[in-house]
PDB file of C-alpha atoms and ligand atoms in Angstrom:
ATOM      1  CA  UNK H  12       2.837 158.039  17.574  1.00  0.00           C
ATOM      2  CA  UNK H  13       5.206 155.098  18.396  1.00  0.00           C
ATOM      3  CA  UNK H  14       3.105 151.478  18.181  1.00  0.00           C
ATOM      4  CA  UNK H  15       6.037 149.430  19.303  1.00  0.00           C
ATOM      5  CA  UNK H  16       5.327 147.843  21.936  1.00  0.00           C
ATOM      6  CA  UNK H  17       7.239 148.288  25.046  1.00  0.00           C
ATOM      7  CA  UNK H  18       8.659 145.984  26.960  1.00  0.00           C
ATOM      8  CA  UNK H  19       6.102 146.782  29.869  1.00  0.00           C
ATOM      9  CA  UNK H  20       3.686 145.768  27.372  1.00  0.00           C
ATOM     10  CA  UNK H  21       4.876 142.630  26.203  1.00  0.00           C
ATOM     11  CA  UNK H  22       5.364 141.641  29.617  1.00  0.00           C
ATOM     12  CA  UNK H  23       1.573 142.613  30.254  1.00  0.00           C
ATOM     13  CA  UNK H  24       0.592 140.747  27.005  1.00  0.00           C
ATOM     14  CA  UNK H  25       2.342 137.560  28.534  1.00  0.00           C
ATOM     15  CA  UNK H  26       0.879 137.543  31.731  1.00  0.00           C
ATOM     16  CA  UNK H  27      -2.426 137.912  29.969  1.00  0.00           C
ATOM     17  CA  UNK H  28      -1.862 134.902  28.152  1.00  0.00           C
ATOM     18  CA  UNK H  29      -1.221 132.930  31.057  1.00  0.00           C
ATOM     19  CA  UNK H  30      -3.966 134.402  33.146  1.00  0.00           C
ATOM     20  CA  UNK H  31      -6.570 132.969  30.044  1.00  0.00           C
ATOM     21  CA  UNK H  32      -4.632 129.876  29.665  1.00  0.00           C
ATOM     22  CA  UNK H  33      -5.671 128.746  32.931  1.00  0.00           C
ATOM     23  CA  UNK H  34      -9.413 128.981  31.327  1.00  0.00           C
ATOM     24  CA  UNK H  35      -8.088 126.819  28.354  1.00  0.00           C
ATOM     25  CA  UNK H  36      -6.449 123.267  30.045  1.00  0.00           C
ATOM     26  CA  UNK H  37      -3.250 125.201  30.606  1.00  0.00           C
ATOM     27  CA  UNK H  38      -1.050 126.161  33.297  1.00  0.00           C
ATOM     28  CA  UNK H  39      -0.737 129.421  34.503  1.00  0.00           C
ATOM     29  CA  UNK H  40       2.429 130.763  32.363  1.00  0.00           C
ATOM     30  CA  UNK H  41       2.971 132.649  29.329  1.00  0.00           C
ATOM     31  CA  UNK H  42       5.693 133.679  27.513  1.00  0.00           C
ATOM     32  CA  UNK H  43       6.275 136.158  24.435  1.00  0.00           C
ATOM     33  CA  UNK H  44       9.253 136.162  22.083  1.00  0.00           C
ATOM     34  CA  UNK H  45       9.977 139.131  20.479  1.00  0.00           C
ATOM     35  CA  UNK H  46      12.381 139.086  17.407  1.00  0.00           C
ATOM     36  CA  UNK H  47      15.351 141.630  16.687  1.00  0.00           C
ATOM     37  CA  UNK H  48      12.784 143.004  13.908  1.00  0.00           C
ATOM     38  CA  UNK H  49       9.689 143.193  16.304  1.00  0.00           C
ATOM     39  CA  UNK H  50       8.092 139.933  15.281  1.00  0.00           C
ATOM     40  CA  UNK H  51       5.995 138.625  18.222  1.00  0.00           C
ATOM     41  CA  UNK H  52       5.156 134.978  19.499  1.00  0.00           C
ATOM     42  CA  UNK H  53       3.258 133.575  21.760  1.00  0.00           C
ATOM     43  CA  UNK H  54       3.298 131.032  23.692  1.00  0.00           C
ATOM     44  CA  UNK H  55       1.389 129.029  26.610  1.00  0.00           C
ATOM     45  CA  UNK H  56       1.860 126.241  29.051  1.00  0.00           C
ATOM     46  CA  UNK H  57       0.223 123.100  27.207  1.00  0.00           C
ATOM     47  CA  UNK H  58       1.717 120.490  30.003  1.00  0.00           C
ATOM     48  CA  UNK H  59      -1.252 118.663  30.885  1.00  0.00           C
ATOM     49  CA  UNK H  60      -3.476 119.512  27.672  1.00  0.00           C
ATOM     50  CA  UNK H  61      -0.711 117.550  25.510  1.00  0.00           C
ATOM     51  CA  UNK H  62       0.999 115.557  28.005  1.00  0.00           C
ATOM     52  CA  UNK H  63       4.440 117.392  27.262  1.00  0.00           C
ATOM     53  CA  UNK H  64       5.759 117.908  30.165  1.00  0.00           C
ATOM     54  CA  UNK H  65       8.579 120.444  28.386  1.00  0.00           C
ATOM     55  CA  UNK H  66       5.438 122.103  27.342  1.00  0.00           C
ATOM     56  CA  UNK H  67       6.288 125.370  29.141  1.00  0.00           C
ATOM     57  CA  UNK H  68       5.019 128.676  27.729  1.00  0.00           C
ATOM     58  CA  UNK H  69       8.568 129.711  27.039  1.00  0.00           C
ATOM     59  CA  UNK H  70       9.561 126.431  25.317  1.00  0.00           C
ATOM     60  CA  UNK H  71       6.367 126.927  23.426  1.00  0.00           C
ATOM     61  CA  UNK H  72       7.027 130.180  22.419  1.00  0.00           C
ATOM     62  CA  UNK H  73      10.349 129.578  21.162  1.00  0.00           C
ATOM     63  CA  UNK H  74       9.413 126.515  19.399  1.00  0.00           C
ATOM     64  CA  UNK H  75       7.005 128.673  17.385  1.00  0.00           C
ATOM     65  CA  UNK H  76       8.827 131.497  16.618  1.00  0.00           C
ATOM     66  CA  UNK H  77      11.517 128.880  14.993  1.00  0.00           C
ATOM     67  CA  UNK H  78       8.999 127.020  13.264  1.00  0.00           C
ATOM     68  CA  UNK H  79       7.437 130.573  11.554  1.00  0.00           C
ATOM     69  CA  UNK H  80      10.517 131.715  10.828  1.00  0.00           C
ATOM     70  CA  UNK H  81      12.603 128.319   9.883  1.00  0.00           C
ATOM     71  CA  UNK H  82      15.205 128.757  11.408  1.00  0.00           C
ATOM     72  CA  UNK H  83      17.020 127.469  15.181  1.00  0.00           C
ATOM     73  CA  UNK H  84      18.522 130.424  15.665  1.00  0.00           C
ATOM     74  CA  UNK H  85      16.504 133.551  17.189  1.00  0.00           C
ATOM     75  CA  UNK H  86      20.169 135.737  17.984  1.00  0.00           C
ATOM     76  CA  UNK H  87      19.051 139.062  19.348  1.00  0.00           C
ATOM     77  CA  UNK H  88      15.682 138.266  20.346  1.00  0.00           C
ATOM     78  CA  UNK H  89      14.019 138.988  23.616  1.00  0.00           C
ATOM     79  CA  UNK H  90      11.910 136.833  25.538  1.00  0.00           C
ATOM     80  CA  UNK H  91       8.801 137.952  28.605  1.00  0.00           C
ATOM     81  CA  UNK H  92       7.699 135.424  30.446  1.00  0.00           C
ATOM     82  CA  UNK H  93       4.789 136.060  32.924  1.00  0.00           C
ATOM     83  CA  UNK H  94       7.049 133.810  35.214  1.00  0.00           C
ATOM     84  CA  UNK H  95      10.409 133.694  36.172  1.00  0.00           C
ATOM     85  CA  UNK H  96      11.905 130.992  33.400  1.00  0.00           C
ATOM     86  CA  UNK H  97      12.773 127.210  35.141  1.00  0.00           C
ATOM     87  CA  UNK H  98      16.012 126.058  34.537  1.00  0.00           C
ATOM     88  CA  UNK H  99      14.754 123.853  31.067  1.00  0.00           C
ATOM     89  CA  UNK H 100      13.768 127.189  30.030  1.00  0.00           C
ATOM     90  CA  UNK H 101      16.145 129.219  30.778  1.00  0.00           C
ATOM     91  CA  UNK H 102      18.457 126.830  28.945  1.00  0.00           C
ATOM     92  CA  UNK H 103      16.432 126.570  26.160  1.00  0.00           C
ATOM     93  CA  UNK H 104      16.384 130.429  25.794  1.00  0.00           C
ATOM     94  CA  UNK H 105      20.032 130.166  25.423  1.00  0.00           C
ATOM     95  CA  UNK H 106      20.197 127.118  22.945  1.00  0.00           C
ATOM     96  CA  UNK H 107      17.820 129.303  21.173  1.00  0.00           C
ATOM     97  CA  UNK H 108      20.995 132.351  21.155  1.00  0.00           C
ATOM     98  CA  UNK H 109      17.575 134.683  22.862  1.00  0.00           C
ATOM     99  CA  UNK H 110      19.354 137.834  23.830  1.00  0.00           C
ATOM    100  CA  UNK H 111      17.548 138.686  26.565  1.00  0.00           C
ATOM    101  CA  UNK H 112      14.568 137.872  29.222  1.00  0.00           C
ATOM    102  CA  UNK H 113      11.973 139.340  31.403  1.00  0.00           C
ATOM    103  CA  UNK H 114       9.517 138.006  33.435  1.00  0.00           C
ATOM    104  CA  UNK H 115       7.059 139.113  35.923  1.00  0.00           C
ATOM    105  CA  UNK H 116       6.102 136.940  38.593  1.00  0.00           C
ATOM    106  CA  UNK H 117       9.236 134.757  40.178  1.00  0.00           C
ATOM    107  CA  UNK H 118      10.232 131.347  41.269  1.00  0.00           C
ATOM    108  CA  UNK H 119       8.630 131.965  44.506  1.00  0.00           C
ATOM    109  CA  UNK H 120       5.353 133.023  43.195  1.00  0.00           C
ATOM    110  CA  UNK H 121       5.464 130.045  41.484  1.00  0.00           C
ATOM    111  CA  UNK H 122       5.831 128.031  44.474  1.00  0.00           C
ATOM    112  CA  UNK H 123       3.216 129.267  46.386  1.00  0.00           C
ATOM    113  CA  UNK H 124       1.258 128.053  43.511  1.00  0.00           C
ATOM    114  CA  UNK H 125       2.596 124.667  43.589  1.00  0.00           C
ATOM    115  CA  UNK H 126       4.520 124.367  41.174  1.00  0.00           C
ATOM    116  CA  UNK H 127       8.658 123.183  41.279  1.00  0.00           C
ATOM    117  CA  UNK H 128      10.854 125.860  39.622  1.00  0.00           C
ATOM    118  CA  UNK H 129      12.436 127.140  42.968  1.00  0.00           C
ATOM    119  CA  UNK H 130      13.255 123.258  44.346  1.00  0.00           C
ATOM    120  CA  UNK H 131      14.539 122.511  40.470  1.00  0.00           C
ATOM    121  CA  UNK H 132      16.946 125.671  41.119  1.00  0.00           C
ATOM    122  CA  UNK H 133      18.148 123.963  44.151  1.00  0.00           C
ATOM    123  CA  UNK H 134      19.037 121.221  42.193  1.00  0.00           C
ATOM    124  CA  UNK H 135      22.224 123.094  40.821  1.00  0.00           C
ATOM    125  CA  UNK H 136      22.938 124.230  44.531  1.00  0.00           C
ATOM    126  CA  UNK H 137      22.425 120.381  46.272  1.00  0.00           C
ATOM    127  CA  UNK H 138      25.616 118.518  46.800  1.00  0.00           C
ATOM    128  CA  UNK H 139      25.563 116.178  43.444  1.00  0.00           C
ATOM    129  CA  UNK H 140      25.580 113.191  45.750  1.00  0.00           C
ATOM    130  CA  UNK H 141      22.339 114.373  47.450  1.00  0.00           C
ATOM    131  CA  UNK H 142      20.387 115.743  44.237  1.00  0.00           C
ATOM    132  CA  UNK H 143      16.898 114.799  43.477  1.00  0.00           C
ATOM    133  CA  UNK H 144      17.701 112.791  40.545  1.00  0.00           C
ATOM    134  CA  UNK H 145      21.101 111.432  40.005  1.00  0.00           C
ATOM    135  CA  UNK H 146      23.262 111.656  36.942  1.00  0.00           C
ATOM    136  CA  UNK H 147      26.182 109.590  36.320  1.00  0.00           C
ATOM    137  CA  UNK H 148      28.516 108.617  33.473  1.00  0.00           C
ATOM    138  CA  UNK H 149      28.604 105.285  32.794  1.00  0.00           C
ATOM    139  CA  UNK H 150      31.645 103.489  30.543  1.00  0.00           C
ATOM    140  CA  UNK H 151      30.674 102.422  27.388  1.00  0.00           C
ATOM    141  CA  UNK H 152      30.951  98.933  26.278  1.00  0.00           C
ATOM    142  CA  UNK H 153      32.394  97.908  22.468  1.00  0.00           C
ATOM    143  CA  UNK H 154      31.598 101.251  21.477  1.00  0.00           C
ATOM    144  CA  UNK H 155      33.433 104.611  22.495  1.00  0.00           C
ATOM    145  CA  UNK H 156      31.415 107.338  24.159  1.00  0.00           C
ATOM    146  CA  UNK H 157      32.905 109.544  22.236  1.00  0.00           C
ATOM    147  CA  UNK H 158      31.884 107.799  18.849  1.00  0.00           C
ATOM    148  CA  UNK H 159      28.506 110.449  17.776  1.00  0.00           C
ATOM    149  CA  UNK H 160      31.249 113.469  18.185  1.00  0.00           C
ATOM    150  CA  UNK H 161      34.300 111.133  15.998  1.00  0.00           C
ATOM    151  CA  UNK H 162      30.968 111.233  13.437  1.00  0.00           C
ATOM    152  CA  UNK H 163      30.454 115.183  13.984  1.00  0.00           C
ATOM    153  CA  UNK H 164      33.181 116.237  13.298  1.00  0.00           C
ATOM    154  CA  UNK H 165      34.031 113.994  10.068  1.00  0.00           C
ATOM    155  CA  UNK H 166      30.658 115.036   8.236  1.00  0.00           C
ATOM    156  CA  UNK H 167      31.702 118.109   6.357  1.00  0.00           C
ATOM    157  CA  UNK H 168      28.432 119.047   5.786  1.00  0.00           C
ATOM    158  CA  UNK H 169      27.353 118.924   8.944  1.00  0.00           C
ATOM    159  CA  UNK H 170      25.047 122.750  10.346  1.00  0.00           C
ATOM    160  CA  UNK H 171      27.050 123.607  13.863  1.00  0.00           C
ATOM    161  CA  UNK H 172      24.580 125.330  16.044  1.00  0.00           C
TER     162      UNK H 172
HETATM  163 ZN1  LIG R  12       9.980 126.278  32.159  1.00  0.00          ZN
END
């Protein structure tokens, strides 16, 4: 008998979590990573609870799987989210080197919950003159921009990630 999960069941596990989470000062997500050696962990939306705003379940998740296993770096790992992930974490997934995602519900779900992922995905597709929040680079003064990476690069014992 084969007690891997399957992906259909991880996927089931995380939208589980988020389903209870809503019962525990969370928001309605959950997330699951799932090592390249079938380690699972969880995570949950803990926004409002701890006033984290990158609190996401994903970000959660990830953020304990690193901590349990010490390391930054979960290469070949695979992450369920019972939500499509939001930009923040779909980038962290791939800061994190995750291999692969899958989620259940999507952006639009989301939004009919009321919650921003779809109008933060417009973000990237807005004219950057008429985005939400605007970014700009600003010239340094007495110091060069470029100074933390001159610093980088010099340190020889320095861990690239
Ligand atoms: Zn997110």
């Amino acid at each position: 008998m084969n007690t891997i999960p399957t992906p259909q069941e991880q996927l089931v596990r995380a939208v589980e979590l988020a389903t209870a989470n809503v019962h525990n000062h969370g928001g309605p997500f959950g997330a699951v990573i799932v090592t390249a050696d079938g380690r699972a962990f969880d995570g949950v939306n803990r926004v409002t609870d701890n006033n984290d705003p990158t609190a996401h379940a994903e970000v959660t998740a990830i953020r304990t799987a690193c901590a349990a296993l010490g390391t930054f770096d979960l290469t070949g790992a695979t992450l369920y989210s019972s939500c499509e992930p939001c930009p923040m974490c779909l980038a962290s997934a791939l800061w994190a080197r995750v291999e692969r995602v899958y989620f259940a519900a999507d952006r639009y779900d989301a939004a009919s919950a009321g919650f921003d992922d779809a109008v933060f995905y417009e973000y990237f597709d807005t004219p950057v003159a008429e985005r939400l929040m605007p970014v700009g680079q600003l010239q340094t003064q007495d110091i060069p921009a470029v100074a933390p990476f001159d610093a980088w690069n010099a340190n020889t014992a320095r861990i690239a990630y």
